[in-house]
Coordinates of C-alpha atoms in Angstrom, one line a residue:
Chain A
M1 CA -108.6 -0.1 47.1
E2 CA -110.9 -2.7 48.6
H3 CA -110.2 -5.0 51.4
L4 CA -109.4 -8.3 50.5
L5 CA -110.3 -9.4 54.8
T6 CA -111.9 -7.4 57.0
V7 CA -112.4 -9.0 60.5
N8 CA -115.1 -6.8 62.2
R9 CA -115.5 -6.8 65.9
L10 CA -114.7 -10.3 65.9
Q11 CA -115.0 -12.5 69.6
T12 CA -114.8 -16.0 69.8
A13 CA -116.1 -18.4 72.9
F14 CA -115.3 -21.8 73.9
R15 CA -117.2 -23.8 75.9
T16 CA -115.0 -25.4 79.2
D17 CA -116.8 -27.3 82.4
Q18 CA -117.0 -23.6 83.5
G19 CA -119.7 -22.6 81.0
E20 CA -118.6 -20.3 78.1
V21 CA -115.2 -18.5 78.0
I22 CA -114.5 -15.5 75.8
S23 CA -110.8 -16.0 74.2
I24 CA -110.8 -12.8 72.2
D25 CA -112.8 -10.2 72.1
D26 CA -113.7 -7.2 70.2
V27 CA -111.0 -8.0 67.3
S28 CA -110.9 -6.0 64.7
F29 CA -108.6 -4.8 61.5
R30 CA -108.7 -5.0 57.8
L31 CA -106.3 -6.4 55.0
K32 CA -105.5 -5.3 51.4
A33 CA -104.4 -7.6 48.4
G34 CA -100.5 -8.0 48.6
E35 CA -100.8 -6.8 52.3
T36 CA -98.6 -8.2 55.2
L37 CA -100.6 -7.8 58.5
G38 CA -98.2 -9.1 61.8
I39 CA -100.2 -10.8 64.6
V40 CA -97.7 -9.8 68.0
G41 CA -98.1 -11.1 71.3
E42 CA -97.8 -13.6 74.1
S43 CA -98.7 -17.0 74.7
G44 CA -102.5 -17.6 75.1
C45 CA -103.3 -13.5 74.1
G46 CA -105.6 -15.1 71.3
K47 CA -103.3 -14.8 68.1
S48 CA -104.3 -18.4 66.9
V49 CA -107.7 -18.6 67.4
T50 CA -108.1 -15.2 65.6
S51 CA -106.3 -17.2 62.9
L52 CA -108.6 -19.7 63.2
S53 CA -111.3 -18.2 64.0
I54 CA -111.0 -16.9 60.2
M55 CA -110.5 -20.4 58.5
R56 CA -113.3 -21.6 60.9
L57 CA -111.3 -23.8 62.6
L58 CA -112.1 -23.7 66.1
G59 CA -113.5 -27.2 66.4
A60 CA -116.7 -28.4 68.2
K61 CA -116.4 -26.3 70.9
G62 CA -115.6 -23.0 69.8
R63 CA -117.5 -20.7 68.3
I64 CA -118.0 -16.8 66.9
S65 CA -120.3 -15.7 68.9
R66 CA -120.1 -11.9 68.0
G67 CA -118.8 -10.2 64.9
E68 CA -117.8 -10.7 61.3
I69 CA -115.3 -11.8 59.2
I70 CA -115.8 -10.4 55.1
F71 CA -113.7 -12.0 52.8
E72 CA -113.9 -11.1 49.2
D73 CA -117.5 -10.1 49.4
K74 CA -118.5 -13.2 51.7
S75 CA -119.3 -13.2 55.0
L76 CA -117.1 -16.6 56.5
G77 CA -119.6 -16.9 59.3
K78 CA -122.8 -17.6 56.9
L79 CA -120.7 -20.0 54.5
T80 CA -121.8 -23.4 54.8
E81 CA -119.2 -26.2 55.8
A82 CA -118.5 -27.2 52.1
Q83 CA -118.5 -23.5 51.3
M84 CA -116.3 -23.2 53.7
R85 CA -113.8 -26.3 52.6
D86 CA -114.0 -25.4 49.2
I87 CA -112.5 -21.9 50.4
R88 CA -109.7 -23.7 53.2
G89 CA -106.7 -24.5 50.8
N90 CA -107.8 -22.6 47.5
D91 CA -108.7 -18.9 48.6
I92 CA -106.8 -19.3 52.2
S93 CA -104.0 -21.6 52.8
M94 CA -102.3 -21.8 56.2
I95 CA -98.9 -22.6 57.6
F96 CA -98.8 -24.4 60.8
Q97 CA -95.8 -23.8 63.6
E98 CA -94.5 -27.3 63.5
P99 CA -92.9 -28.4 60.6
M100 CA -91.6 -31.4 61.9
T101 CA -95.1 -32.7 62.3
S102 CA -97.5 -31.2 60.1
L103 CA -96.6 -33.5 56.7
N104 CA -98.1 -37.0 57.3
P105 CA -95.3 -39.4 57.8
V106 CA -96.8 -42.0 56.1
F107 CA -97.0 -40.3 52.5
T108 CA -94.3 -39.3 50.2
I109 CA -94.4 -35.3 49.7
G110 CA -95.6 -35.3 46.4
H111 CA -98.3 -37.8 47.2
Q112 CA -99.6 -34.8 49.8
M113 CA -99.0 -32.2 47.6
I114 CA -100.7 -33.8 44.2
E115 CA -103.7 -34.5 46.9
A116 CA -104.1 -30.7 47.9
I117 CA -103.3 -29.5 44.5
R118 CA -106.1 -31.9 42.6
L119 CA -108.9 -31.0 45.3
H120 CA -108.6 -27.7 43.8
M121 CA -107.1 -27.5 40.5
S122 CA -108.7 -29.7 37.6
L123 CA -105.2 -31.4 36.8
D124 CA -104.4 -34.7 35.9
K125 CA -102.5 -36.9 38.1
K126 CA -99.0 -36.1 36.1
A127 CA -99.5 -32.7 35.3
A128 CA -100.1 -32.0 39.1
R129 CA -97.1 -34.4 39.8
A130 CA -95.3 -31.7 37.4
Y131 CA -97.0 -28.3 38.8
A132 CA -95.8 -30.0 42.4
I133 CA -92.3 -30.2 41.7
E134 CA -92.6 -26.7 39.8
M135 CA -93.6 -25.9 43.4
L136 CA -91.3 -27.2 45.2
K137 CA -88.6 -25.8 42.7
R138 CA -89.8 -22.2 43.4
V139 CA -89.7 -22.6 47.2
G140 CA -85.7 -23.5 47.4
I141 CA -86.0 -27.5 47.4
P142 CA -82.9 -29.1 45.6
R143 CA -83.5 -31.6 43.3
P144 CA -87.3 -31.6 42.9
E145 CA -88.1 -34.1 41.0
V146 CA -86.1 -36.3 43.6
M147 CA -87.3 -35.0 46.2
V148 CA -91.0 -35.1 45.5
D149 CA -90.8 -38.9 46.3
E150 CA -89.2 -38.6 50.0
Y151 CA -91.0 -39.5 52.7
P152 CA -91.1 -35.9 55.4
H153 CA -88.7 -37.8 57.9
A154 CA -86.1 -37.4 55.2
L155 CA -86.5 -33.8 55.1
S156 CA -85.0 -31.3 57.6
G157 CA -87.0 -29.0 59.0
G158 CA -86.6 -26.0 57.3
M159 CA -86.8 -28.0 54.2
R160 CA -90.1 -29.3 55.9
Q161 CA -91.1 -26.0 56.5
R162 CA -90.4 -24.7 52.4
V163 CA -92.6 -28.2 51.8
M164 CA -95.6 -26.5 53.9
I165 CA -95.1 -23.3 52.1
A166 CA -95.5 -25.3 48.7
M167 CA -97.8 -26.7 49.2
A168 CA -99.8 -23.6 50.6
L169 CA -99.1 -21.8 47.8
S170 CA -99.4 -24.4 45.4
C171 CA -103.7 -23.2 44.9
E172 CA -102.5 -19.6 44.9
P173 CA -104.6 -18.1 47.6
R174 CA -105.2 -15.1 48.0
L175 CA -104.5 -15.1 51.3
L176 CA -101.5 -16.6 53.5
I177 CA -102.0 -17.1 57.2
A178 CA -98.6 -17.9 58.7
D179 CA -98.9 -19.1 62.3
E180 CA -95.6 -19.0 64.2
P181 CA -94.2 -20.4 60.4
T182 CA -90.4 -19.8 61.8
T183 CA -90.7 -20.7 65.9
A184 CA -89.7 -23.9 65.6
L185 CA -86.3 -23.2 63.2
D186 CA -83.4 -22.3 63.9
V187 CA -82.3 -18.6 63.1
T188 CA -80.4 -18.8 59.9
I189 CA -83.3 -21.4 58.7
Q190 CA -85.6 -18.9 59.9
A191 CA -84.0 -15.9 57.6
Q192 CA -84.7 -18.2 54.5
I193 CA -87.9 -19.1 55.3
L194 CA -88.6 -15.1 56.2
E195 CA -86.6 -14.3 52.6
L196 CA -89.3 -17.2 50.8
M197 CA -92.1 -15.7 52.0
K198 CA -91.1 -12.5 51.0
K199 CA -90.0 -13.5 47.6
L200 CA -93.2 -15.2 46.8
K201 CA -95.5 -12.8 47.9
Q202 CA -94.1 -10.3 45.6
E203 CA -93.5 -12.9 42.7
S204 CA -97.9 -13.4 43.7
G205 CA -99.6 -11.0 45.3
T206 CA -101.1 -13.0 48.1
A207 CA -102.0 -11.0 51.6
I208 CA -100.4 -12.7 54.6
M209 CA -100.9 -12.5 57.9
L210 CA -98.2 -13.6 59.9
I211 CA -98.7 -14.3 63.8
T212 CA -95.6 -14.4 65.7
H213 CA -93.7 -13.3 69.2
D214 CA -91.2 -12.2 67.5
L215 CA -90.7 -8.6 67.2
G216 CA -87.5 -9.2 64.9
V217 CA -89.7 -10.6 62.7
I218 CA -92.7 -8.3 61.9
A219 CA -89.9 -5.9 62.0
E220 CA -88.6 -7.6 59.2
M221 CA -91.6 -9.0 57.2
A222 CA -94.4 -6.6 58.1
D223 CA -96.5 -3.2 56.6
K224 CA -98.9 -3.4 59.2
V225 CA -99.0 -4.5 63.1
I226 CA -101.6 -5.5 64.8
V227 CA -100.8 -6.0 69.2
M228 CA -103.6 -8.3 70.9
Y229 CA -103.0 -8.8 74.5
A230 CA -105.6 -11.0 76.5
G231 CA -107.7 -11.4 73.8
Q232 CA -107.9 -7.8 72.1
V233 CA -106.4 -5.9 70.6
V234 CA -104.2 -3.1 72.1
E235 CA -102.7 -1.5 69.1
E236 CA -102.8 -1.4 65.7
T237 CA -100.4 1.3 63.5
D238 CA -97.9 0.6 60.3
V239 CA -94.4 -1.2 61.3
F240 CA -92.2 1.8 61.6
T241 CA -94.1 3.7 63.7
L242 CA -95.2 0.4 65.5
F243 CA -91.3 0.7 66.3
D244 CA -90.9 4.2 66.9
E245 CA -93.3 5.4 69.0
P246 CA -95.2 2.8 70.5
K247 CA -97.9 4.2 72.6
H248 CA -99.4 1.1 74.5
P249 CA -97.6 0.8 77.7
Y250 CA -97.7 -3.3 77.0
T251 CA -96.5 -2.6 73.4
Q252 CA -93.4 0.0 75.1
G253 CA -93.0 -2.8 77.1
L254 CA -91.9 -5.7 74.5
M255 CA -89.8 -3.3 72.8
Q256 CA -87.8 -2.8 76.3
S257 CA -87.5 -6.2 76.7
I258 CA -85.9 -7.0 73.3
P259 CA -82.4 -7.1 73.6
H260 CA -80.1 -4.9 71.9
I261 CA -76.6 -5.2 70.2
D262 CA -75.7 -1.9 72.0
A263 CA -76.7 -2.6 75.8
E264 CA -74.7 -1.8 78.6
H265 CA -71.9 -4.7 80.0
G266 CA -73.9 -6.1 82.7
E267 CA -77.7 -4.3 82.0
R268 CA -80.4 -6.3 82.9
L269 CA -83.1 -6.8 80.4
A270 CA -86.5 -5.4 81.0
S271 CA -89.6 -7.6 80.8
I272 CA -92.9 -7.1 81.7
P273 CA -93.7 -7.8 85.9
G274 CA -96.9 -10.4 86.2
S275 CA -98.5 -12.3 84.2
V276 CA -101.6 -12.2 81.6
P277 CA -105.0 -12.3 83.5
S278 CA -106.9 -15.8 83.0
L279 CA -109.6 -16.0 80.5
Q280 CA -112.6 -17.4 83.5
N281 CA -112.0 -14.1 85.6
M282 CA -110.6 -11.2 83.4
P283 CA -111.0 -8.2 85.5
A284 CA -113.2 -5.1 84.4
G285 CA -111.8 -2.1 82.7
C286 CA -108.5 -2.1 81.1
R287 CA -106.7 -5.7 81.0
F288 CA -103.2 -4.8 81.5
R289 CA -103.9 -2.6 84.6
A290 CA -102.2 -4.6 87.1
R291 CA -98.9 -4.6 85.3
C292 CA -99.0 -1.4 83.6
P293 CA -96.8 1.0 85.1
H294 CA -99.0 4.1 84.3
A295 CA -102.5 2.4 85.8
M296 CA -104.6 5.1 87.0
E297 CA -108.4 5.0 88.5
K298 CA -109.8 5.4 84.9
C299 CA -108.4 2.0 84.0
E300 CA -109.9 -0.1 86.6
A301 CA -113.2 1.9 85.7
E302 CA -113.8 1.4 82.4
L303 CA -112.3 -0.5 79.3
P304 CA -110.6 1.8 76.8
P305 CA -111.9 1.7 73.2
L306 CA -109.1 1.8 70.6
I307 CA -108.1 5.7 70.7
P308 CA -106.7 7.1 67.1
A309 CA -103.2 8.3 68.7
G310 CA -102.0 9.8 65.0
K311 CA -102.0 8.3 61.1
N312 CA -103.2 5.2 61.0
H313 CA -102.7 4.3 64.8
L314 CA -104.8 3.2 67.3
T315 CA -103.8 2.3 70.4
R316 CA -106.1 0.7 73.8
C317 CA -105.2 3.2 76.1
W318 CA -106.5 6.1 78.3
L319 CA -102.8 7.6 78.0
A320 CA -103.7 8.4 74.5
V321 CA -106.1 10.9 74.9
Q322 CA -103.9 13.4 77.5
P323 CA -102.3 14.7 74.7
A324 CA -105.0 15.1 72.3
S325 CA -107.0 17.1 75.6
M326 CA -103.4 19.1 77.0
A327 CA -103.1 19.6 73.2
K328 CA -106.6 21.5 73.8
E329 CA -106.1 22.9 76.3
A330 CA -102.7 24.1 75.1
A331 CA -104.7 26.2 72.0
Y332 CA -107.6 27.3 74.4
G333 CA -104.9 29.0 76.8
Chain B
M1 CA -72.3 -27.0 59.1
A2 CA -72.2 -23.7 58.5
M3 CA -71.0 -24.0 55.1
L4 CA -74.1 -26.3 54.6
Q5 CA -76.6 -23.7 55.6
M6 CA -74.6 -21.1 53.4
S7 CA -75.0 -23.5 51.0
T8 CA -79.0 -24.4 51.0
N9 CA -79.5 -21.0 51.2
K10 CA -77.8 -20.0 48.7
A11 CA -79.6 -22.6 46.3
A12 CA -82.8 -20.8 47.7
G13 CA -82.0 -17.8 46.7
S14 CA -81.3 -19.0 42.9
G15 CA -84.7 -21.0 43.3
G16 CA -82.5 -24.4 43.4
G17 CA -81.2 -24.0 40.1
D18 CA -77.5 -24.3 40.6
G19 CA -76.8 -28.5 39.7
Q20 CA -73.7 -28.4 42.4
L21 CA -75.2 -26.6 44.9
A22 CA -78.1 -28.9 45.1
E23 CA -75.8 -32.1 44.9
T24 CA -74.4 -31.3 48.2
A25 CA -77.4 -30.6 50.0
V26 CA -78.7 -33.8 49.0
K27 CA -76.3 -35.8 50.2
S28 CA -76.2 -34.0 53.3
S29 CA -79.6 -35.4 53.6
H30 CA -78.6 -39.1 53.8
K31 CA -80.9 -41.6 52.0
E32 CA -83.2 -43.2 54.8
E33 CA -84.7 -46.6 54.0
S34 CA -88.2 -46.9 53.6
Y35 CA -90.6 -47.5 56.7
A36 CA -91.7 -51.0 54.9
G37 CA -87.8 -51.7 54.9
M38 CA -87.7 -51.0 58.2
V39 CA -90.0 -52.9 59.7
V40 CA -89.0 -55.9 57.9
R41 CA -85.4 -55.6 59.2
R42 CA -86.8 -55.1 62.1
F43 CA -88.8 -58.4 62.1
K44 CA -85.8 -60.8 61.0
K45 CA -83.9 -60.0 64.2
H46 CA -87.3 -61.6 65.8
K47 CA -86.0 -65.0 65.8
L48 CA -89.3 -66.6 67.5
A49 CA -91.5 -64.4 64.8
V50 CA -89.4 -65.6 61.5
A51 CA -90.0 -68.9 63.6
G52 CA -93.4 -68.5 63.4
L53 CA -94.0 -66.6 60.0
V54 CA -92.2 -69.9 58.5
I55 CA -94.2 -72.3 60.4
M56 CA -97.8 -70.8 59.6
T57 CA -96.5 -70.1 56.1
L58 CA -96.5 -73.8 55.4
L59 CA -99.4 -74.7 57.1
S60 CA -101.4 -71.7 55.2
L61 CA -99.4 -73.8 52.2
G62 CA -100.6 -77.0 53.1
A63 CA -103.8 -76.2 53.9
I64 CA -104.5 -74.6 50.2
M65 CA -102.5 -77.6 48.7
A66 CA -104.7 -79.9 50.8
P67 CA -106.5 -81.7 48.4
W68 CA -103.7 -82.4 46.2
I69 CA -100.9 -83.4 49.4
V70 CA -103.2 -85.8 51.5
P71 CA -102.2 -89.1 51.3
H72 CA -106.0 -90.1 51.7
D73 CA -109.4 -89.2 51.3
P74 CA -109.9 -87.4 54.8
Y75 CA -113.8 -89.2 54.7
Q76 CA -113.1 -92.2 53.5
V77 CA -114.3 -94.8 55.9
T78 CA -112.3 -97.8 56.2
E79 CA -111.7 -100.9 57.8
A80 CA -108.4 -100.3 59.7
F81 CA -110.3 -98.3 62.6
E82 CA -108.6 -97.2 65.4
A83 CA -105.2 -98.2 63.9
E84 CA -101.9 -97.5 65.7
P85 CA -99.6 -95.3 63.0
S86 CA -98.0 -97.0 60.2
A87 CA -96.3 -96.6 56.9
E88 CA -99.8 -96.8 55.3
H89 CA -101.8 -94.4 57.8
L90 CA -98.8 -92.0 59.3
L91 CA -100.3 -90.9 62.0
G92 CA -103.1 -93.7 61.8
T93 CA -106.7 -93.8 62.0
D94 CA -109.5 -92.7 64.1
Q95 CA -112.8 -94.6 66.0
V96 CA -114.4 -95.0 62.2
G97 CA -110.9 -95.7 60.2
R98 CA -110.1 -92.7 58.2
D99 CA -106.8 -91.2 58.5
V100 CA -106.1 -88.9 61.0
L101 CA -103.2 -87.1 59.0
S102 CA -105.1 -86.1 56.2
R103 CA -107.8 -84.9 58.6
L104 CA -105.5 -82.6 60.2
I105 CA -104.3 -81.3 57.1
Y106 CA -107.7 -80.6 56.0
A107 CA -108.5 -78.9 59.5
A108 CA -105.8 -76.8 59.1
R109 CA -107.9 -75.2 56.3
V110 CA -111.2 -74.6 58.8
S111 CA -108.8 -73.5 61.4
L112 CA -107.3 -70.6 59.1
M113 CA -110.6 -70.2 57.9
V114 CA -111.5 -68.9 61.2
G115 CA -109.1 -67.5 62.0
L116 CA -108.6 -65.1 59.1
G117 CA -112.8 -64.7 58.3
S118 CA -113.4 -63.9 61.6
V119 CA -110.8 -61.2 62.4
L120 CA -111.3 -59.8 58.7
I121 CA -115.0 -58.8 59.9
S122 CA -114.3 -58.1 63.5
V123 CA -111.4 -55.3 62.5
T124 CA -113.1 -53.9 59.7
I125 CA -116.5 -53.2 62.1
G126 CA -113.8 -52.0 64.9
T127 CA -111.6 -49.6 62.9
V128 CA -114.5 -48.2 61.2
L129 CA -116.6 -47.5 64.5
G130 CA -113.0 -46.8 66.7
L131 CA -112.4 -44.1 63.9
V132 CA -115.7 -42.3 63.9
S133 CA -115.5 -42.0 67.3
G134 CA -111.7 -41.0 67.9
Y135 CA -113.1 -38.6 65.1
F136 CA -115.7 -37.0 65.9
G137 CA -115.8 -37.6 69.7
G138 CA -118.9 -36.0 71.9
L139 CA -122.5 -37.7 71.7
V140 CA -121.1 -39.8 68.9
D141 CA -117.8 -41.2 71.0
M142 CA -120.2 -41.5 73.7
A143 CA -122.7 -44.1 72.3
V144 CA -120.0 -46.2 70.4
M145 CA -118.0 -46.7 73.7
R146 CA -121.0 -47.8 75.8
V147 CA -122.0 -50.3 73.1
T148 CA -118.8 -51.7 73.3
D149 CA -118.9 -51.8 77.0
I150 CA -122.2 -53.1 76.9
F151 CA -120.4 -56.0 73.9
M152 CA -117.1 -56.4 76.3
S153 CA -119.5 -57.1 79.7
F154 CA -121.5 -60.0 78.2
P155 CA -119.7 -63.5 78.8
Q156 CA -118.4 -63.8 75.6
L157 CA -118.3 -68.0 76.0
M158 CA -121.8 -68.4 77.6
L159 CA -123.1 -66.0 74.7
I160 CA -121.5 -67.8 71.8
L161 CA -123.0 -71.1 73.3
V162 CA -126.3 -69.0 72.9
V163 CA -125.8 -68.1 69.9
V164 CA -124.8 -71.1 68.3
S165 CA -127.9 -73.3 69.7
V166 CA -130.3 -70.5 68.2
V167 CA -128.2 -70.0 64.3
G168 CA -127.2 -74.0 64.5
P169 CA -123.6 -74.5 64.4
S170 CA -121.8 -74.6 61.6
L171 CA -118.2 -73.1 59.9
T172 CA -119.5 -69.7 58.7
N173 CA -122.0 -69.2 62.1
V174 CA -118.6 -70.1 63.8
I175 CA -117.2 -67.4 62.0
L176 CA -119.8 -64.3 62.0
I177 CA -120.7 -65.2 65.4
L178 CA -117.0 -64.4 66.3
G179 CA -116.4 -61.7 64.0
F180 CA -119.1 -59.8 65.3
L181 CA -118.6 -60.4 68.7
G182 CA -114.9 -60.0 68.8
W183 CA -114.4 -56.3 67.6
T184 CA -114.8 -54.6 71.0
G185 CA -110.8 -54.7 71.4
A186 CA -110.1 -53.2 67.8
A187 CA -112.3 -50.3 68.7
R188 CA -111.3 -49.7 71.6
L189 CA -107.5 -49.7 70.2
V190 CA -108.4 -47.6 67.3
R191 CA -110.5 -45.1 69.3
G192 CA -107.5 -44.4 71.3
S193 CA -105.1 -43.9 68.1
V194 CA -107.0 -41.5 66.5
L195 CA -107.5 -39.3 69.4
S196 CA -103.7 -38.8 69.4
I197 CA -103.6 -39.2 65.8
K198 CA -105.9 -36.1 65.3
Q199 CA -104.4 -33.7 67.5
M200 CA -101.6 -34.0 65.2
D201 CA -100.9 -31.3 62.9
Y202 CA -100.7 -32.9 59.5
V203 CA -104.3 -33.9 60.4
K204 CA -105.5 -30.0 60.9
A205 CA -102.9 -29.0 58.0
G206 CA -105.1 -31.2 55.8
V207 CA -108.5 -29.3 57.3
A208 CA -107.0 -26.1 56.4
L209 CA -106.1 -27.6 52.7
G210 CA -109.9 -28.3 52.8
L211 CA -109.7 -31.9 52.3
G212 CA -113.3 -33.7 53.3
T213 CA -113.5 -35.3 56.3
P214 CA -113.9 -38.9 55.0
R215 CA -110.9 -38.4 52.8
I216 CA -109.2 -37.4 56.5
L217 CA -110.2 -40.0 58.2
F218 CA -109.5 -43.1 55.8
K219 CA -106.7 -41.3 54.1
H220 CA -104.7 -39.7 56.8
I221 CA -105.3 -40.7 59.8
L222 CA -106.2 -44.7 59.0
P223 CA -102.7 -44.7 57.6
N224 CA -101.2 -43.9 60.5
A225 CA -103.2 -46.5 62.9
L226 CA -102.5 -49.2 60.8
A227 CA -99.6 -50.4 62.9
P228 CA -101.7 -51.2 66.1
I229 CA -104.4 -52.3 64.0
L230 CA -102.5 -55.0 62.4
V231 CA -100.6 -56.2 65.5
N232 CA -104.2 -56.8 67.0
A233 CA -105.6 -59.0 64.2
T234 CA -102.6 -61.4 64.7
F235 CA -103.9 -61.6 68.1
G236 CA -107.3 -61.8 66.8
I237 CA -106.4 -64.8 64.7
A238 CA -104.7 -66.4 67.3
G239 CA -107.4 -65.7 69.9
A240 CA -110.3 -66.9 67.1
I241 CA -108.5 -70.4 66.6
V242 CA -108.4 -71.5 69.9
S243 CA -112.4 -70.2 70.0
E244 CA -113.3 -72.4 67.7
A245 CA -111.4 -74.7 69.1
S246 CA -113.5 -74.9 72.1
L247 CA -116.4 -74.5 70.5
S248 CA -115.8 -77.6 68.2
F249 CA -114.5 -79.4 71.5
L250 CA -118.1 -79.0 72.7
G251 CA -119.5 -79.8 69.7
L252 CA -120.6 -76.5 69.0
G253 CA -118.6 -75.8 66.1
V254 CA -117.6 -77.3 63.0
Q255 CA -119.6 -80.0 62.6
P256 CA -118.4 -83.7 61.9
P257 CA -117.5 -85.0 59.5
T258 CA -115.9 -82.5 58.9
A259 CA -112.4 -81.9 60.0
S260 CA -111.4 -79.4 62.7
W261 CA -108.4 -79.3 65.5
G262 CA -110.9 -79.0 67.9
N263 CA -113.2 -81.5 66.7
M264 CA -110.8 -84.0 66.8
L265 CA -110.1 -83.5 70.3
T266 CA -113.4 -84.6 70.7
D267 CA -112.3 -88.0 70.7
A268 CA -109.8 -87.1 73.7
Q269 CA -113.1 -87.2 76.1
S270 CA -113.1 -91.1 76.5
L271 CA -110.9 -92.5 79.0
T272 CA -109.3 -95.5 76.6
V273 CA -108.4 -92.9 74.0
L274 CA -106.7 -90.5 76.1
T275 CA -104.8 -93.1 77.6
S276 CA -103.6 -96.0 75.0
Q277 CA -104.2 -94.1 71.4
P278 CA -102.6 -90.9 72.0
W279 CA -102.6 -90.6 68.0
L280 CA -106.0 -89.5 68.0
W281 CA -105.8 -86.9 70.4
L282 CA -102.2 -85.8 69.8
P283 CA -101.1 -84.5 66.6
P284 CA -104.2 -81.6 66.9
G285 CA -103.2 -80.8 70.1
I286 CA -100.2 -80.1 69.1
M287 CA -101.2 -78.2 65.7
I288 CA -103.6 -75.8 67.9
V289 CA -100.2 -74.8 70.0
V290 CA -97.8 -74.3 67.6
S291 CA -100.2 -72.5 65.4
V292 CA -101.3 -70.2 68.5
L293 CA -97.6 -69.8 69.2
S294 CA -96.6 -69.1 65.7
V295 CA -99.0 -66.3 65.3
N296 CA -98.3 -64.8 68.2
F297 CA -94.8 -65.0 67.9
I298 CA -95.8 -63.0 64.6
G299 CA -98.0 -60.5 66.7
D300 CA -94.8 -59.8 69.0
G301 CA -92.5 -59.6 66.2
L302 CA -94.9 -57.2 64.3
R303 CA -95.1 -55.0 67.5
D304 CA -91.7 -54.5 67.9
A305 CA -91.3 -54.3 64.3
M306 CA -93.6 -51.2 63.8
D307 CA -93.2 -49.7 67.1
P308 CA -91.3 -46.4 66.2
K309 CA -90.7 -45.5 69.6
S310 CA -88.9 -48.9 69.9
L311 CA -84.8 -48.5 69.1
K312 CA -83.7 -49.6 65.8

C-alpha cells in the first residue's frame, strides 16, 4: 500500500542569537492512510517541531534544512505558501494541546467552524452552518443546534477539545496531527476524547499522528510508535513490540518509569537520571550516552544509526548490534 | 460531578442523540452572559463614567440639533455688544454683539468634529501600523517602530504650529494635522497587544486551518485588541479637544467668525474681559473642562469594564 506521508531524513534548524541550532535531526518515518502513528518523548525532544515542520508552521526563525516531507505525491518543502495554505486544514489538520486557548474568545464556535468549512469547501452560509451542527453532533456535543451559537468561554475544556476536533475533521483531512490533544484535560475527559478520536478515525479513515509524552495514550491509540530523544528518533516499532521488548535504553527507562498497580508497597518509581543535553552543545556520538546505564566506549565515538532489531523494529543503539553478532559467532561455533 | 461526567460520556458515546442526557449536560454549563452584556453591566457601576456618557450624549445632541435649538443666529451682529446675561441673551453677548449661548452651542460642533475626526484618522493609522508591525515583526517592525519613535520625539505643539502656518488654519486642517500626528500612541498600543495575541493558540490554530494572513490579522487578531484601542480612542478624543482649543486660542485653529470654544476664549486675553466680563470666557472654559472630563471618565469606565483581568 502506498504511503500517505513519508518523512525522509528531516532536519529542522532554528536561527538563534548563538547561530543556527539544529532542533531535529535525521527524523524519518512513514505513515499509511488510516494508521495511527504515536510520537513519544519528553519535553523538548522535537516532537512538536516535527509536526510543525510537516505543517510548515515553523515561524520566521525556523527552516527545514535537510531532508524532505512527501505527502501523497507532493513534496511539502517545495510548495508555495499559497499551495501550503490550501493543504492546511484541508488535507492536513492539527489539534493543539490547549483547548482553553485554541478557540478565539470573541467569536461563537459556529462562526469559527463555518469560517474554516467555507474556506475549503464550496458551501453557502446556510449549508456550512448545517454542516457545522452535524460535525458538532458527531463529536458528541449535546444540543449542537444551540451550542453552535455559544462563545468558547461557555464550554468546558473537554467540550472545547471536541469542538477543535470537529473543526479539524470538518474538511475530511487525510492526516490529522494531534499535538498532545489530551494533556490539558483531566483523565476521565481524556479517555472520552481518545475514544472519540478512535471512533472518528474508523469512520473516516484519517491517518493520525499522535504526539504525546504519555505512554498510556500511546498504548491506547497507536499502531506504530516512534520514540524521540534530543531531536532524533531512537526507536521505531509497532506498539506491541514497544511495550513487550523495548530495545533502546531510553525507551526501557521510560517503561520503568510508568507507575504500575502491582508495585511493592513503598517501592520507588524508577527515573532516568540526568537531563536532556541542550541543543547548543549536543555531544558527539550517542546523545543518550550520559544518562545511559549501558554506555560503552563506542557510544562516545560514534552516533549509532537506526539499527534493525527485529521485524519492523529499529533502534538507535549499539547494543542492538551485539545480539546479532553474537548470534553470528554462535552460528560459526 | 462523577455522575455528570458519566452522563456526558454516555452522551458522547451515543453521538449526543439522547435528549435527556443532553439536557443535563447543557444545564450544567450554566448560561453565561455575553461579553457586551458584561461590559455594559460593569460600565454602569462606574458612576462618573455614566455621568460622563450622559453629558456627552446631551452635548452631541445639542451639537447635532444646533440650528434648531439656538436662540439666536450665532453670526448675527447686533447693537447690544458686550451685554451682560439677560432674558434676551442668557449668556450675554460678545464684543460685536453676537449671542454667546448660540455661539457656545455651535462651538460644540467644532470640538466634537475635531475630537471624532482626528481620532478616527489617528486610530486607523495607528491600528493598521501596529497590527502589521506586531504581526510581521523583524525588519517591518523595526522600520515602523523607528518611524513611530521619530514622530514621538517631535515637539508636537511646535510641529503643529509650523504645519498650520504653512497649510493655513482651518477646521479641516486642524482635524487632519491632529489625526496624522496623533497615531503613535495607538500604534504602540496595538503592536503590544498583537505581540501577545499572536502567540495565542487560536491564532496558530487559524494558520493551521489554512486561513490567509490578512484574514487572521483583521478578523481574528484585531477584534481581540479592540478593547485597548477603544479606550485609547476615548482618551484621544479628550486630547484632540484640548489641542483644538489651544490652537484656536492661539489663533491658529478654527478661524472666526466660526465659533469654537478655543477662539471664544481668546477674548479673555484682554484684562478688562477677564476681570469684568466673565460671561465671555467662563462658559467656553467650563465647556472644555466638562467635555474633556466626561470623555476621560468614559474612557476610565470603558477600561475598567472591558479589562478581562479586573474583577467582575
